[in-house]
PDB file of C-alpha atoms and ligand atoms in Angstrom:
ATOM      1  CA  MET A 267      15.642 219.374  48.140  1.00  0.00           C
ATOM      2  CA  ILE A 268      17.039 221.673  50.857  1.00  0.00           C
ATOM      3  CA  ASN A 269      16.216 225.377  50.643  1.00  0.00           C
ATOM      4  CA  VAL A 270      17.908 227.426  53.352  1.00  0.00           C
ATOM      5  CA  ILE A 271      17.602 231.080  54.335  1.00  0.00           C
ATOM      6  CA  ILE A 272      20.586 232.346  56.290  1.00  0.00           C
ATOM      7  CA  SER A 273      19.755 235.538  58.146  1.00  0.00           C
ATOM      8  CA  GLY A 274      21.436 237.727  60.731  1.00  0.00           C
ATOM      9  CA  ALA A 275      22.806 241.239  61.116  1.00  0.00           C
ATOM     10  CA  PRO A 276      25.613 242.492  58.885  1.00  0.00           C
ATOM     11  CA  GLY A 277      28.813 240.916  60.209  1.00  0.00           C
ATOM     12  CA  SER A 278      27.064 237.893  61.731  1.00  0.00           C
ATOM     13  CA  GLY A 279      28.983 235.521  59.448  1.00  0.00           C
ATOM     14  CA  LYS A 280      26.261 234.702  56.890  1.00  0.00           C
ATOM     15  CA  GLY A 281      28.673 234.699  53.955  1.00  0.00           C
ATOM     16  CA  THR A 282      31.351 232.629  55.714  1.00  0.00           C
ATOM     17  CA  GLN A 283      28.829 230.045  56.904  1.00  0.00           C
ATOM     18  CA  SER A 284      27.132 229.974  53.482  1.00  0.00           C
ATOM     19  CA  ASP A 285      30.437 228.988  51.865  1.00  0.00           C
ATOM     20  CA  LEU A 286      30.740 226.002  54.209  1.00  0.00           C
ATOM     21  CA  ILE A 287      27.085 224.976  53.801  1.00  0.00           C
ATOM     22  CA  VAL A 288      27.332 225.197  50.011  1.00  0.00           C
ATOM     23  CA  LYS A 289      30.369 222.906  49.947  1.00  0.00           C
ATOM     24  CA  ASN A 290      28.932 220.262  52.227  1.00  0.00           C
ATOM     25  CA  PHE A 291      25.317 220.173  51.037  1.00  0.00           C
ATOM     26  CA  ARG A 292      25.850 221.099  47.356  1.00  0.00           C
ATOM     27  CA  LEU A 293      23.468 224.069  47.413  1.00  0.00           C
ATOM     28  CA  LYS A 294      23.420 227.082  45.081  1.00  0.00           C
ATOM     29  CA  HIS A 295      24.532 230.212  46.981  1.00  0.00           C
ATOM     30  CA  LEU A 296      22.402 233.246  46.137  1.00  0.00           C
ATOM     31  CA  SER A 297      23.749 236.362  47.869  1.00  0.00           C
ATOM     32  CA  THR A 298      21.829 239.500  46.922  1.00  0.00           C
ATOM     33  CA  GLY A 299      24.636 241.694  48.325  1.00  0.00           C
ATOM     34  CA  ASP A 300      27.152 239.956  46.001  1.00  0.00           C
ATOM     35  CA  MET A 301      24.760 240.323  43.055  1.00  0.00           C
ATOM     36  CA  LEU A 302      24.385 244.062  43.685  1.00  0.00           C
ATOM     37  CA  ARG A 303      28.143 244.563  44.149  1.00  0.00           C
ATOM     38  CA  ASN A 304      28.737 242.729  40.832  1.00  0.00           C
ATOM     39  CA  GLU A 305      26.224 244.981  39.046  1.00  0.00           C
ATOM     40  CA  ILE A 306      27.895 248.079  40.534  1.00  0.00           C
ATOM     41  CA  ALA A 307      31.395 246.866  39.581  1.00  0.00           C
ATOM     42  CA  ALA A 308      30.217 246.116  36.022  1.00  0.00           C
ATOM     43  CA  GLY A 309      28.653 249.589  35.737  1.00  0.00           C
ATOM     44  CA  THR A 310      25.258 248.270  34.546  1.00  0.00           C
ATOM     45  CA  GLU A 311      22.063 250.364  34.605  1.00  0.00           C
ATOM     46  CA  LEU A 312      20.933 248.475  37.686  1.00  0.00           C
ATOM     47  CA  GLY A 313      24.350 249.001  39.272  1.00  0.00           C
ATOM     48  CA  LYS A 314      24.115 252.746  38.731  1.00  0.00           C
ATOM     49  CA  GLN A 315      20.594 252.784  40.131  1.00  0.00           C
ATOM     50  CA  VAL A 316      21.545 251.071  43.403  1.00  0.00           C
ATOM     51  CA  GLU A 317      25.109 252.298  43.983  1.00  0.00           C
ATOM     52  CA  LYS A 318      24.272 255.169  46.343  1.00  0.00           C
ATOM     53  CA  LEU A 319      21.857 253.111  48.403  1.00  0.00           C
ATOM     54  CA  VAL A 320      24.329 250.248  48.864  1.00  0.00           C
ATOM     55  CA  SER A 321      27.266 252.477  49.735  1.00  0.00           C
ATOM     56  CA  GLY A 322      25.066 254.379  52.224  1.00  0.00           C
ATOM     57  CA  GLY A 323      23.863 251.166  53.904  1.00  0.00           C
ATOM     58  CA  LEU A 324      20.249 251.753  52.825  1.00  0.00           C
ATOM     59  CA  PHE A 325      17.942 249.070  51.472  1.00  0.00           C
ATOM     60  CA  VAL A 326      17.337 248.752  47.745  1.00  0.00           C
ATOM     61  CA  PRO A 327      13.545 248.933  47.066  1.00  0.00           C
ATOM     62  CA  ASP A 328      11.638 245.671  47.499  1.00  0.00           C
ATOM     63  CA  SER A 329      10.351 245.634  43.898  1.00  0.00           C
ATOM     64  CA  ILE A 330      13.919 245.653  42.515  1.00  0.00           C
ATOM     65  CA  MET A 331      15.140 242.994  44.965  1.00  0.00           C
ATOM     66  CA  ILE A 332      12.167 240.707  44.329  1.00  0.00           C
ATOM     67  CA  ASP A 333      12.831 240.818  40.555  1.00  0.00           C
ATOM     68  CA  ILE A 334      16.520 240.068  41.103  1.00  0.00           C
ATOM     69  CA  ILE A 335      15.875 237.050  43.317  1.00  0.00           C
ATOM     70  CA  ALA A 336      13.043 235.696  41.134  1.00  0.00           C
ATOM     71  CA  ASN A 337      15.395 235.722  38.117  1.00  0.00           C
ATOM     72  CA  ALA A 338      18.257 234.187  40.060  1.00  0.00           C
ATOM     73  CA  ILE A 339      16.100 231.367  41.452  1.00  0.00           C
ATOM     74  CA  GLN A 340      14.718 230.600  38.025  1.00  0.00           C
ATOM     75  CA  LYS A 341      18.224 230.231  36.589  1.00  0.00           C
ATOM     76  CA  VAL A 342      19.379 227.613  39.133  1.00  0.00           C
ATOM     77  CA  ASP A 343      19.851 224.289  37.338  1.00  0.00           C
ATOM     78  CA  ASN A 344      18.867 221.025  38.968  1.00  0.00           C
ATOM     79  CA  SER A 345      22.408 219.765  39.501  1.00  0.00           C
ATOM     80  CA  TYR A 346      22.121 221.371  42.951  1.00  0.00           C
ATOM     81  CA  ASN A 347      20.422 219.902  46.026  1.00  0.00           C
ATOM     82  CA  GLY A 348      18.723 223.233  46.684  1.00  0.00           C
ATOM     83  CA  LEU A 349      19.353 226.893  47.460  1.00  0.00           C
ATOM     84  CA  ILE A 350      20.862 229.010  50.166  1.00  0.00           C
ATOM     85  CA  LEU A 351      19.536 232.560  50.263  1.00  0.00           C
ATOM     86  CA  ASP A 352      21.972 234.987  51.889  1.00  0.00           C
ATOM     87  CA  GLY A 353      20.795 238.578  52.382  1.00  0.00           C
ATOM     88  CA  PHE A 354      17.266 237.916  51.107  1.00  0.00           C
ATOM     89  CA  PRO A 355      14.562 238.308  52.347  1.00  0.00           C
ATOM     90  CA  ARG A 356      15.348 241.459  54.322  1.00  0.00           C
ATOM     91  CA  THR A 357      11.803 242.772  54.741  1.00  0.00           C
ATOM     92  CA  VAL A 358       8.451 241.132  55.448  1.00  0.00           C
ATOM     93  CA  GLU A 359       7.311 242.148  51.926  1.00  0.00           C
ATOM     94  CA  GLN A 360      10.289 240.291  50.450  1.00  0.00           C
ATOM     95  CA  ALA A 361       9.524 237.231  52.611  1.00  0.00           C
ATOM     96  CA  GLN A 362       5.932 237.182  51.378  1.00  0.00           C
ATOM     97  CA  ALA A 363       6.979 237.565  47.733  1.00  0.00           C
ATOM     98  CA  LEU A 364       9.515 234.754  48.161  1.00  0.00           C
ATOM     99  CA  GLU A 365       6.744 232.386  49.267  1.00  0.00           C
ATOM    100  CA  THR A 366       4.912 233.005  45.993  1.00  0.00           C
ATOM    101  CA  ILE A 367       8.058 232.721  43.849  1.00  0.00           C
ATOM    102  CA  LEU A 368       8.976 229.380  45.426  1.00  0.00           C
ATOM    103  CA  GLU A 369       5.406 228.069  45.361  1.00  0.00           C
ATOM    104  CA  GLN A 370       5.220 228.720  41.612  1.00  0.00           C
ATOM    105  CA  GLN A 371       8.260 226.466  41.194  1.00  0.00           C
ATOM    106  CA  GLY A 372       6.995 223.777  43.582  1.00  0.00           C
ATOM    107  CA  LYS A 373       9.614 224.698  46.185  1.00  0.00           C
ATOM    108  CA  LYS A 374       9.535 225.787  49.829  1.00  0.00           C
ATOM    109  CA  ILE A 375      11.903 226.918  52.553  1.00  0.00           C
ATOM    110  CA  THR A 376      13.263 223.982  54.559  1.00  0.00           C
ATOM    111  CA  VAL A 377      14.940 226.008  57.269  1.00  0.00           C
ATOM    112  CA  PHE A 378      15.415 229.620  58.362  1.00  0.00           C
ATOM    113  CA  LEU A 379      18.704 230.115  60.209  1.00  0.00           C
ATOM    114  CA  ASP A 380      19.011 233.272  62.304  1.00  0.00           C
ATOM    115  CA  ILE A 381      22.586 233.912  63.441  1.00  0.00           C
ATOM    116  CA  HIS A 382      22.750 236.086  66.521  1.00  0.00           C
ATOM    117  CA  VAL A 383      25.880 238.090  67.404  1.00  0.00           C
ATOM    118  CA  ASP A 384      26.222 240.913  69.977  1.00  0.00           C
ATOM    119  CA  GLU A 385      26.267 244.419  68.495  1.00  0.00           C
ATOM    120  CA  ALA A 386      29.733 245.362  69.833  1.00  0.00           C
ATOM    121  CA  GLU A 387      31.191 242.230  68.219  1.00  0.00           C
ATOM    122  CA  LEU A 388      29.386 242.979  64.919  1.00  0.00           C
ATOM    123  CA  ILE A 389      30.857 246.481  64.749  1.00  0.00           C
ATOM    124  CA  GLU A 390      34.349 245.179  65.512  1.00  0.00           C
ATOM    125  CA  ARG A 391      34.097 242.479  62.817  1.00  0.00           C
ATOM    126  CA  LEU A 392      32.762 244.895  60.166  1.00  0.00           C
ATOM    127  CA  LEU A 393      35.425 247.521  60.834  1.00  0.00           C
ATOM    128  CA  LYS A 394      38.082 244.803  60.522  1.00  0.00           C
ATOM    129  CA  ARG A 395      36.497 243.558  57.260  1.00  0.00           C
ATOM    130  CA  GLY A 396      36.527 247.138  55.950  1.00  0.00           C
ATOM    131  CA  GLN A 397      40.263 247.381  56.573  1.00  0.00           C
ATOM    132  CA  ILE A 398      40.982 244.030  54.891  1.00  0.00           C
ATOM    133  CA  TYR A 399      38.611 244.032  51.895  1.00  0.00           C
ATOM    134  CA  GLY A 400      37.854 247.724  51.496  1.00  0.00           C
ATOM    135  CA  ARG A 401      34.083 247.326  51.183  1.00  0.00           C
ATOM    136  CA  THR A 402      32.763 250.891  50.936  1.00  0.00           C
ATOM    137  CA  ASP A 403      29.868 250.161  53.324  1.00  0.00           C
ATOM    138  CA  ASP A 404      32.130 248.819  56.101  1.00  0.00           C
ATOM    139  CA  ASN A 405      32.766 252.189  57.798  1.00  0.00           C
ATOM    140  CA  LEU A 406      31.377 253.209  61.187  1.00  0.00           C
ATOM    141  CA  GLU A 407      28.678 255.598  59.964  1.00  0.00           C
ATOM    142  CA  THR A 408      27.321 253.159  57.370  1.00  0.00           C
ATOM    143  CA  ILE A 409      27.616 250.192  59.710  1.00  0.00           C
ATOM    144  CA  LYS A 410      25.328 251.996  62.180  1.00  0.00           C
ATOM    145  CA  GLU A 411      22.837 252.682  59.376  1.00  0.00           C
ATOM    146  CA  ARG A 412      22.875 249.018  58.325  1.00  0.00           C
ATOM    147  CA  LEU A 413      22.390 247.773  61.886  1.00  0.00           C
ATOM    148  CA  LYS A 414      19.444 250.151  62.289  1.00  0.00           C
ATOM    149  CA  ALA A 415      17.858 248.891  59.053  1.00  0.00           C
ATOM    150  CA  TYR A 416      18.437 245.321  60.193  1.00  0.00           C
ATOM    151  CA  SER A 417      16.688 245.726  63.534  1.00  0.00           C
ATOM    152  CA  SER A 418      13.747 247.750  62.217  1.00  0.00           C
ATOM    153  CA  LYS A 419      13.092 245.928  58.932  1.00  0.00           C
ATOM    154  CA  THR A 420      14.749 242.507  58.961  1.00  0.00           C
ATOM    155  CA  GLN A 421      14.252 241.293  62.513  1.00  0.00           C
ATOM    156  CA  PRO A 422      10.424 241.290  62.132  1.00  0.00           C
ATOM    157  CA  ILE A 423      10.853 238.549  59.507  1.00  0.00           C
ATOM    158  CA  SER A 424      11.697 236.125  62.329  1.00  0.00           C
ATOM    159  CA  ASP A 425       8.053 236.076  63.430  1.00  0.00           C
ATOM    160  CA  PHE A 426       6.998 235.205  59.878  1.00  0.00           C
ATOM    161  CA  TYR A 427       9.181 232.068  59.932  1.00  0.00           C
ATOM    162  CA  LYS A 428       8.542 231.217  63.601  1.00  0.00           C
ATOM    163  CA  LYS A 429       4.896 230.757  62.643  1.00  0.00           C
ATOM    164  CA  LYS A 430       5.961 228.246  60.001  1.00  0.00           C
ATOM    165  CA  ASN A 431       7.949 226.225  62.570  1.00  0.00           C
ATOM    166  CA  ASN A 432      11.167 226.146  60.583  1.00  0.00           C
ATOM    167  CA  TYR A 433      12.949 228.947  62.471  1.00  0.00           C
ATOM    168  CA  TYR A 434      16.253 228.289  64.284  1.00  0.00           C
ATOM    169  CA  GLN A 435      18.276 230.871  66.189  1.00  0.00           C
ATOM    170  CA  ILE A 436      22.018 230.176  66.381  1.00  0.00           C
ATOM    171  CA  GLU A 437      24.434 231.759  68.819  1.00  0.00           C
ATOM    172  CA  GLY A 438      27.051 233.237  66.487  1.00  0.00           C
ATOM    173  CA  ASN A 439      29.759 234.418  68.907  1.00  0.00           C
ATOM    174  CA  GLY A 440      31.972 231.280  68.761  1.00  0.00           C
ATOM    175  CA  THR A 441      34.525 230.085  66.214  1.00  0.00           C
ATOM    176  CA  ILE A 442      33.573 229.520  62.569  1.00  0.00           C
ATOM    177  CA  GLU A 443      33.848 225.741  63.082  1.00  0.00           C
ATOM    178  CA  GLU A 444      31.695 225.711  66.241  1.00  0.00           C
ATOM    179  CA  ILE A 445      28.951 227.710  64.562  1.00  0.00           C
ATOM    180  CA  TYR A 446      29.091 225.617  61.410  1.00  0.00           C
ATOM    181  CA  GLY A 447      28.774 222.445  63.534  1.00  0.00           C
ATOM    182  CA  LYS A 448      25.481 223.718  64.960  1.00  0.00           C
ATOM    183  CA  ILE A 449      24.219 224.701  61.502  1.00  0.00           C
ATOM    184  CA  GLU A 450      25.143 221.351  59.991  1.00  0.00           C
ATOM    185  CA  ASP A 451      23.197 219.495  62.708  1.00  0.00           C
ATOM    186  CA  ILE A 452      20.106 221.633  62.129  1.00  0.00           C
ATOM    187  CA  ILE A 453      20.126 221.269  58.332  1.00  0.00           C
ATOM    188  CA  THR A 454      20.728 217.528  58.584  1.00  0.00           C
ATOM    189  CA  ALA A 455      17.843 217.116  61.055  1.00  0.00           C
ATOM    190  CA  CYS A 456      15.488 219.211  58.896  1.00  0.00           C
ATOM    191  CA  ASN A 457      16.344 217.148  55.843  1.00  0.00           C
ATOM    192  CA  LEU A 458      15.553 213.720  57.389  1.00  0.00           C
TER     193      LEU A 458
HETATM  194  P1  AMP B 117      25.005 242.357  52.173  1.00  0.00           P
HETATM  195  O1  AMP B 117      26.210 241.966  51.381  1.00  0.00           O
HETATM  196  O2  AMP B 117      23.971 241.253  52.263  1.00  0.00           O
HETATM  197  O3  AMP B 117      25.348 242.916  53.531  1.00  0.00           O
HETATM  198  O4  AMP B 117      24.287 243.531  51.359  1.00  0.00           O
HETATM  199  C1  AMP B 117      24.949 244.756  51.089  1.00  0.00           C
HETATM  200  C2  AMP B 117      23.943 245.847  50.785  1.00  0.00           C
HETATM  201  O5  AMP B 117      23.193 245.504  49.613  1.00  0.00           O
HETATM  202  C3  AMP B 117      22.887 246.113  51.853  1.00  0.00           C
HETATM  203  O6  AMP B 117      23.374 246.972  52.876  1.00  0.00           O
HETATM  204  C4  AMP B 117      21.785 246.760  51.027  1.00  0.00           C
HETATM  205  O7  AMP B 117      22.141 248.094  50.674  1.00  0.00           O
HETATM  206  C5  AMP B 117      21.823 245.938  49.741  1.00  0.00           C
HETATM  207  N1  AMP B 117      20.951 244.736  49.799  1.00  0.00           N
HETATM  208  C6  AMP B 117      21.364 243.431  49.713  1.00  0.00           C
HETATM  209  N2  AMP B 117      20.320 242.603  49.788  1.00  0.00           N
HETATM  210  C7  AMP B 117      19.220 243.383  49.926  1.00  0.00           C
HETATM  211  C8  AMP B 117      17.831 243.116  50.078  1.00  0.00           C
HETATM  212  N3  AMP B 117      17.363 241.842  50.128  1.00  0.00           N
HETATM  213  N4  AMP B 117      16.984 244.165  50.209  1.00  0.00           N
HETATM  214  C9  AMP B 117      17.429 245.439  50.181  1.00  0.00           C
HETATM  215  N5  AMP B 117      18.724 245.774  50.041  1.00  0.00           N
HETATM  216  C10 AMP B 117      19.616 244.756  49.919  1.00  0.00           C
END
């Protein structure tokens, strides 16, 4: 069983790399951002509750996110070789709750991948993505808010996983293929 967390600032390529990892390692992709966007698009109660926060680049409260991920993990059938968590955990509280959720199901994190990309490059990528896909949170003001939330709340998670010795930082400025090559080597080595 391979359970991967893919972390990094908005625009670091988590989603793109997750798609490649999922294909090659047969993992279930759990993206909390995608889940929230689906709820918003479907106009559910939860969607209405989180819409303003997501479009403003602010974090959804931990209690809501922990419930969402606990449900999603529980629903994963065992035809998969494991999970890839994309966009969760984003706070130390979420990381701690995840430990308990996984422990209860006899699972643990195999590897924590931290993709690092320079801020100027992140902003350029996100603005481009906004023009192509029209994501409401890919505009300059919201991008700045999201980068601020990332460095104050998400970066401290790295220490949590460094202590567990399954933390890997990846230089994310190269091509998609180059970065994936590095990720594939790490996951393969961790799974031996
Ligand atoms: P993403 O697609 O991962 O960039 O997530 C888009 C937005 O969804 C974020 O900017 C947050 O508003 C919200 N979000 C996604 N995952 C989380 C999480 N784990 N904790 C809090 N908010 C989240």
